[in-house]
Coordinates of C-alpha atoms in Angstrom, one line a residue:
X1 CA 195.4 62.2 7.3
X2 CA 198.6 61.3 8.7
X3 CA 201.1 63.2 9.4
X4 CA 203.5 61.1 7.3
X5 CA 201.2 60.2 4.9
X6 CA 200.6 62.2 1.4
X7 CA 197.6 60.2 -1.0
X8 CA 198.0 61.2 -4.2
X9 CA 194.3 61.1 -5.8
X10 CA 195.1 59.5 -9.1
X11 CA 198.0 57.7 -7.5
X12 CA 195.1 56.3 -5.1
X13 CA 192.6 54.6 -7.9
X14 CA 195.7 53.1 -9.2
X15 CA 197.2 51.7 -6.5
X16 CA 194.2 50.8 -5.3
X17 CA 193.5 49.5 -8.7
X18 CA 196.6 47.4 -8.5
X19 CA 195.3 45.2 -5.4
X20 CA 191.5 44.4 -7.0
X21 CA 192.8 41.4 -8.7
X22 CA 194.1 40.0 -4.9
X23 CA 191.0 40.5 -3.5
X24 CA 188.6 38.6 -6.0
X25 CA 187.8 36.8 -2.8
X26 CA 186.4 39.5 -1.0
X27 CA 183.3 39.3 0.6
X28 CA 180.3 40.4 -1.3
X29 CA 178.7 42.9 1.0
X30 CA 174.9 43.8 1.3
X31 CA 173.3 47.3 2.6
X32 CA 170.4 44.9 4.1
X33 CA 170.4 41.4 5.6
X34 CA 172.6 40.1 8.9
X35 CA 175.9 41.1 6.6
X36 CA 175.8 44.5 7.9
X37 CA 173.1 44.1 10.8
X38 CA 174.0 46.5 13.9
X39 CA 176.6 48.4 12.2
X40 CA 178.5 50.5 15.0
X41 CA 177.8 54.4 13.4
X42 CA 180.9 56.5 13.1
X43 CA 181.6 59.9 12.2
X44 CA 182.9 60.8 8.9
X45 CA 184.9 63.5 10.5
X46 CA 186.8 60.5 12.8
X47 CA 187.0 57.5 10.4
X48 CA 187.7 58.8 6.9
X49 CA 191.3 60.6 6.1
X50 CA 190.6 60.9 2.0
X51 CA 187.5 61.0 -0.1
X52 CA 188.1 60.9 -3.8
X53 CA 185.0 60.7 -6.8
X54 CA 186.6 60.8 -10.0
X55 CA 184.3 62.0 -12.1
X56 CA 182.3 65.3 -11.1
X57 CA 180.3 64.6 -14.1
X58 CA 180.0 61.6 -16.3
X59 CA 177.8 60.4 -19.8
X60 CA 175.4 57.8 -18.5
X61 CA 177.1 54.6 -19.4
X62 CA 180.1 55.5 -18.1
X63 CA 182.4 54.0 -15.5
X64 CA 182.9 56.1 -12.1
X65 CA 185.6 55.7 -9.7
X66 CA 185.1 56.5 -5.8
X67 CA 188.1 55.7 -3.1
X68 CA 187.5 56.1 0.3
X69 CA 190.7 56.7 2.5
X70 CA 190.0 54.9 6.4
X71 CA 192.3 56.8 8.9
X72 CA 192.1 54.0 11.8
X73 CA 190.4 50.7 10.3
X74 CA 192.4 48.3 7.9
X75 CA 192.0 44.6 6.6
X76 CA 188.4 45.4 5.2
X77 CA 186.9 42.0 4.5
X78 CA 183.7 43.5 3.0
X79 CA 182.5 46.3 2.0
X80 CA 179.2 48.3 0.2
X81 CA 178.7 52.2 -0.5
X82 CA 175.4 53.3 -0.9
X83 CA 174.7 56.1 -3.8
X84 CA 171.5 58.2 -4.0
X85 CA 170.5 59.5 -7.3
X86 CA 168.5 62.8 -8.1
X87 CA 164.7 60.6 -8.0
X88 CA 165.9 59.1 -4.5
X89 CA 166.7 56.0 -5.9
X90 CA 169.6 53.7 -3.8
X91 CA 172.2 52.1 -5.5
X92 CA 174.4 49.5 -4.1
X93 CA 177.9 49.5 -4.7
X94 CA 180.3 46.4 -4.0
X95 CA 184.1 47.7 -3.2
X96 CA 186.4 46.8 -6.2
X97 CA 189.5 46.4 -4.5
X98 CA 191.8 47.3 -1.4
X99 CA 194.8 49.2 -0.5
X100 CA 195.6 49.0 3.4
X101 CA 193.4 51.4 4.3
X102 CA 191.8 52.4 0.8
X103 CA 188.9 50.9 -0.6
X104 CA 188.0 51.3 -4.3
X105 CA 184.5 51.5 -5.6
X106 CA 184.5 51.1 -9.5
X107 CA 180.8 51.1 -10.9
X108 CA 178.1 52.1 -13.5
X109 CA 176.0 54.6 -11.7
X110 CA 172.4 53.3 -12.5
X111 CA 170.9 56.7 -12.0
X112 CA 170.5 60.5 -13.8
X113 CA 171.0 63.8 -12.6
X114 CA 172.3 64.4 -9.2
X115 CA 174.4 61.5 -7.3
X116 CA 175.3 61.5 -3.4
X117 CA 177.2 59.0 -1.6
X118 CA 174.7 58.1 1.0
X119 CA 176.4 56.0 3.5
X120 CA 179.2 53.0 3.4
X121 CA 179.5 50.1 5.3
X122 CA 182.2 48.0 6.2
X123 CA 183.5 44.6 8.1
X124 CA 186.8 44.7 9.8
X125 CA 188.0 42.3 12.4
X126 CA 184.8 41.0 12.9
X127 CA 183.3 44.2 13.4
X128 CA 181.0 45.7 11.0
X129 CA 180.8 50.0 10.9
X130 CA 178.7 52.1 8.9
X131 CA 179.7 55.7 7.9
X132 CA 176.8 57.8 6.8
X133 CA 178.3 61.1 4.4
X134 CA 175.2 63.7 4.9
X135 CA 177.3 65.8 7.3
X136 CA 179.5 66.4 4.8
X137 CA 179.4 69.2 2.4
X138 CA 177.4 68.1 -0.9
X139 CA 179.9 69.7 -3.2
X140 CA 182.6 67.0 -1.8
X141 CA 180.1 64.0 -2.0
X142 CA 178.3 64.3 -5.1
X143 CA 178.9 64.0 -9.0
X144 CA 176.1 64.5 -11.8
X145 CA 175.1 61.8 -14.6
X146 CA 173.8 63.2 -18.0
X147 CA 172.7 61.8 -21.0
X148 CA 175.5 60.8 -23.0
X149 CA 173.7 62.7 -25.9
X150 CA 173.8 66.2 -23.9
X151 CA 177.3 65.7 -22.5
X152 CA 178.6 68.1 -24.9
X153 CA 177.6 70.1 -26.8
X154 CA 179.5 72.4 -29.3
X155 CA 182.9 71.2 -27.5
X156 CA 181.4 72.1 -24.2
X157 CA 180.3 70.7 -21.5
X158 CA 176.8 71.1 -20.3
X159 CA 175.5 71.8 -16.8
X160 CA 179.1 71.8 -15.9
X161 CA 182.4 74.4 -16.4
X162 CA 183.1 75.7 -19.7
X163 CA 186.9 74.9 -20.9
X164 CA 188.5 78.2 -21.6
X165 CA 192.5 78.0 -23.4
X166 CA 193.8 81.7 -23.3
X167 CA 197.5 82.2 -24.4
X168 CA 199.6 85.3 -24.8
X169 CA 200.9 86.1 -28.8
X170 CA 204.4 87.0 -27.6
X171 CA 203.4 90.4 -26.7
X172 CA 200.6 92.4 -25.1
X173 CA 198.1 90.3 -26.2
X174 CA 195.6 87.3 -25.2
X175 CA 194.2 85.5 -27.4
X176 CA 191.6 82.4 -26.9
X177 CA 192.0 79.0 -28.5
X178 CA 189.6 76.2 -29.1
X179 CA 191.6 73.2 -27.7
X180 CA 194.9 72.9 -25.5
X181 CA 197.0 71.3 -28.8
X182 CA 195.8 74.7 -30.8
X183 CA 196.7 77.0 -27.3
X184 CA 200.1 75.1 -27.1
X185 CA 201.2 75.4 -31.2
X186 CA 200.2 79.4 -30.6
X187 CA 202.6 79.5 -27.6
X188 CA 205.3 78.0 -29.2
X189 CA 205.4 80.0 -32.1
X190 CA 204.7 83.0 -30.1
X191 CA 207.3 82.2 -28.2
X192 CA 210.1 81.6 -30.7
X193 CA 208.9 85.2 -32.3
X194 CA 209.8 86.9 -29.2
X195 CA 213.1 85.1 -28.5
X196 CA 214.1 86.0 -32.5
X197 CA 213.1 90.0 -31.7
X198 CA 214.6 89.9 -28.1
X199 CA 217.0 86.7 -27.2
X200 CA 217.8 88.1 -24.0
X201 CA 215.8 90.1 -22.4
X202 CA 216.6 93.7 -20.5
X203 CA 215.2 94.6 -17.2
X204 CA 214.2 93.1 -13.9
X205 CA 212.3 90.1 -13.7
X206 CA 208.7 90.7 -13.3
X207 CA 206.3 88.5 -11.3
X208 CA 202.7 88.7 -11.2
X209 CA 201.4 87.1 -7.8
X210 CA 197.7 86.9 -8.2
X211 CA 195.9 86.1 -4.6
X212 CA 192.5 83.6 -5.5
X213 CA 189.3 84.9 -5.4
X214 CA 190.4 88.6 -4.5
X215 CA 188.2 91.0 -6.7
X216 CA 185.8 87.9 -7.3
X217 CA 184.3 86.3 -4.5
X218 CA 185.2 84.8 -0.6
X219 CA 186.4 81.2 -2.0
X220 CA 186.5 78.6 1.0
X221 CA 185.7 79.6 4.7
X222 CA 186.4 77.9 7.4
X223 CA 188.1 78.7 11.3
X224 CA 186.1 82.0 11.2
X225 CA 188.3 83.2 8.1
X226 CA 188.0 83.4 4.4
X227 CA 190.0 82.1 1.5
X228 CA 190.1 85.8 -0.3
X229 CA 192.0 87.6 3.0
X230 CA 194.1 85.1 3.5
X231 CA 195.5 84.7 -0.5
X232 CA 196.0 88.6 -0.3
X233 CA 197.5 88.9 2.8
X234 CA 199.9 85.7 1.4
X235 CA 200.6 87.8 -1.8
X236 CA 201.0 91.3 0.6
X237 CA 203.9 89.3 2.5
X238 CA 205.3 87.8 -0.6
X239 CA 205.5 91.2 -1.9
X240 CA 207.9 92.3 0.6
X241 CA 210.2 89.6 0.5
X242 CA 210.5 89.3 -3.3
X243 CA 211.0 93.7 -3.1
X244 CA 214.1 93.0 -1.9
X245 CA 216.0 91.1 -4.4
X246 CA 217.8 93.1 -7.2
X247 CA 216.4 93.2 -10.7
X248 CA 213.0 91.9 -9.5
X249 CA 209.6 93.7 -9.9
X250 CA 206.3 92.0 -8.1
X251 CA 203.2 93.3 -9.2
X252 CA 199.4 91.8 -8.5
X253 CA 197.1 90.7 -10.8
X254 CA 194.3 92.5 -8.7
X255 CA 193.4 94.2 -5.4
X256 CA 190.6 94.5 -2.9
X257 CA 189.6 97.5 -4.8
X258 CA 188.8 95.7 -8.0
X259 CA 185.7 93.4 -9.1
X260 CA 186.4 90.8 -11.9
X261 CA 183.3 89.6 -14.3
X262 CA 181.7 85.8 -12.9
X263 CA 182.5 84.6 -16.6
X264 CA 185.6 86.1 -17.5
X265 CA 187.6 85.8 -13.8
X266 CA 190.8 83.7 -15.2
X267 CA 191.0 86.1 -18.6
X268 CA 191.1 89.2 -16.8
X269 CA 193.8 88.0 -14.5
X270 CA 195.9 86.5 -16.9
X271 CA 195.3 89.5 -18.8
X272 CA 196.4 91.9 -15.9
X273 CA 199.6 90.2 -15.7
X274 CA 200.8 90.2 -19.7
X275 CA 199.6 94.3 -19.3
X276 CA 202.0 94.6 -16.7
X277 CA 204.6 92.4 -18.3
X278 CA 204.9 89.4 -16.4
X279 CA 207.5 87.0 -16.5
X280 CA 206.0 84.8 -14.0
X281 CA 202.5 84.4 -12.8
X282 CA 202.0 83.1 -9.5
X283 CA 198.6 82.2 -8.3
X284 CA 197.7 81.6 -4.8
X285 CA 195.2 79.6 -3.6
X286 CA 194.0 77.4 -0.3
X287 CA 192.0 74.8 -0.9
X288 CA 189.4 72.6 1.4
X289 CA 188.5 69.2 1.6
X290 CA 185.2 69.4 2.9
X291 CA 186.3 67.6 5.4
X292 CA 188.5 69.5 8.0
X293 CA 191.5 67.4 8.0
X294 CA 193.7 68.1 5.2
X295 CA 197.0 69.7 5.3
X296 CA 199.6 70.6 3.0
X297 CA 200.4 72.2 -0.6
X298 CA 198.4 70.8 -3.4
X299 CA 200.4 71.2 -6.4
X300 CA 198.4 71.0 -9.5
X301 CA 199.8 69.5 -12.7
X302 CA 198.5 67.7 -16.1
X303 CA 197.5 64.5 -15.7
X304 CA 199.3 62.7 -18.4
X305 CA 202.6 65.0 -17.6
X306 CA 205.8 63.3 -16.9

């Protein structure tokens, strides 16, 4: 990715989004025939700066939404990615629309189960490439369809992560709630409680820095180090600095020395920190791509937030 470039993933699809009406005329691609006949192979590593599926998991039926970022080819005339579903079936995928260098693939995945993007092809110039994706870790290349029956169940999602709202009652404790609007009116009342007992607050400031996947697991590794030594030796250095300020106390949600439950990870450390009375939770993460290229901070926020 450039260096003076930042892709915002949402921002992508609709930008992106924006152009497909402009390029109507675009070539209609083929995988087979003379369209893409002696396709020059190039390395996924070399030729694609962003790789975005918006969907990890979809209701058959449903629309999915890949962009694919090009880091040194532009003016795509034509364009196909290929999708392998969990029976080996290909799918065929016309590009939507493009953005400079971004191509949009908006389809109806035909298949069940387990999706990979299998390859795309591409003419540019005159030039046609193809880009096969099975060097790239499966977890950044594939999404799962299920029946739309058996997409949830009981407000949950199957074969896919659980939704967990946990919010604090204004004082030591954490409760769970069964949707983010019930998690938000709790906050809200739990928070005017605690500014009618205690309008202004007495004592230092505390913050909880909590390093990612410390007491839980090695999170991404890459460069012959780990996610989990580099978050707490992030959180061991932001520590010290933060020490120093008056009328500030830094605590961590957990240490090297503790182990956190596979199912109950995020309550325990948001539990940590109310115990120890945070103001301010920090959490510390660095994430990969899958690809090697990134660079950055990721900031995080709702998607519909202002």
């Amino acid at each position: 990715m450039s260096h003076n470039t930042c892709i915002s993933r949402r921002g992508a699809i609709a930008s992106v989004s924006l152009a497909a009406a402009s390029t109507a005329a675009l070539a209609v691609g083929r995988a087979y025939g003379e369209e893409f006949a002696d396709a020059t192979p190039l390395l996924p590593t070399d030729a694609i700066s962003f790789l975005y599926i918006d969907n990890a998991q979809l209701e058959a039926g449903s629309e999915q939404n890949v962009v694919v970022s090009l880091s040194q080819h532009s003016g795509v005339s034509a364009a196909v990615l290929t999708v392998q579903d969990e029976a080996g079936d290909e799918q065929t995928c016309t590009v939507s629309g493009v953005q400079d260098n971004a191509l949009l693939f908006t389809y109806v995945p035909s298949g069940m189960g387990s999706c990979e993007l299998a390859c795309l092809q591409f003419k540019t110039n005159g030039a046609v490439y193809e880009i096969s994706f099975s060097e790239l870790d499966e977890s950044y290349r594939s999404y799962t369809v299920v029946p739309a029956a058996a997409a949830f169940s009981n407000g949950e999602a199957a074969n896919g992560p659980d939704l967990h709202v946990y919010t604090g009652d204004g004082g030591d404790g954490l409760a769970e709630s069964a949707s983010i609007e019930e998690a938000a009116s709790v906050a809200i009342a739990a928070a005017r409680r605690s500014r009618a007992v205690n309008p202004e607050k007495s004592g230092p400031l505390v913050i909880a820095l909590d390093p990612g996947h410390v007491g839980a697991s090695s999170g991404a590794v890459a460069n012959g180090t780990s996610e989990v030594d580099a978050t707490w030796k992030i959180a061991q250095f932001c520590k010290a600095e933060l020490d120093m300020y008056e009328n500030v106390t830094t605590v961590f949600t957990v240490t090297p020395n503790d182990r956190l439950g596979s199912s109950s990870e995020l309550r325990e450390r948001v539990q940590r920190a109310l115990n120890q009375g945070a103001d301010v939770l920090v959490s510390l993460h660095l994430n990969s791509t899958g690809l090697g290229i990134a660079y950055g901070a990721e900031v995080c926020a709702p998607h519909n937030s202002s």
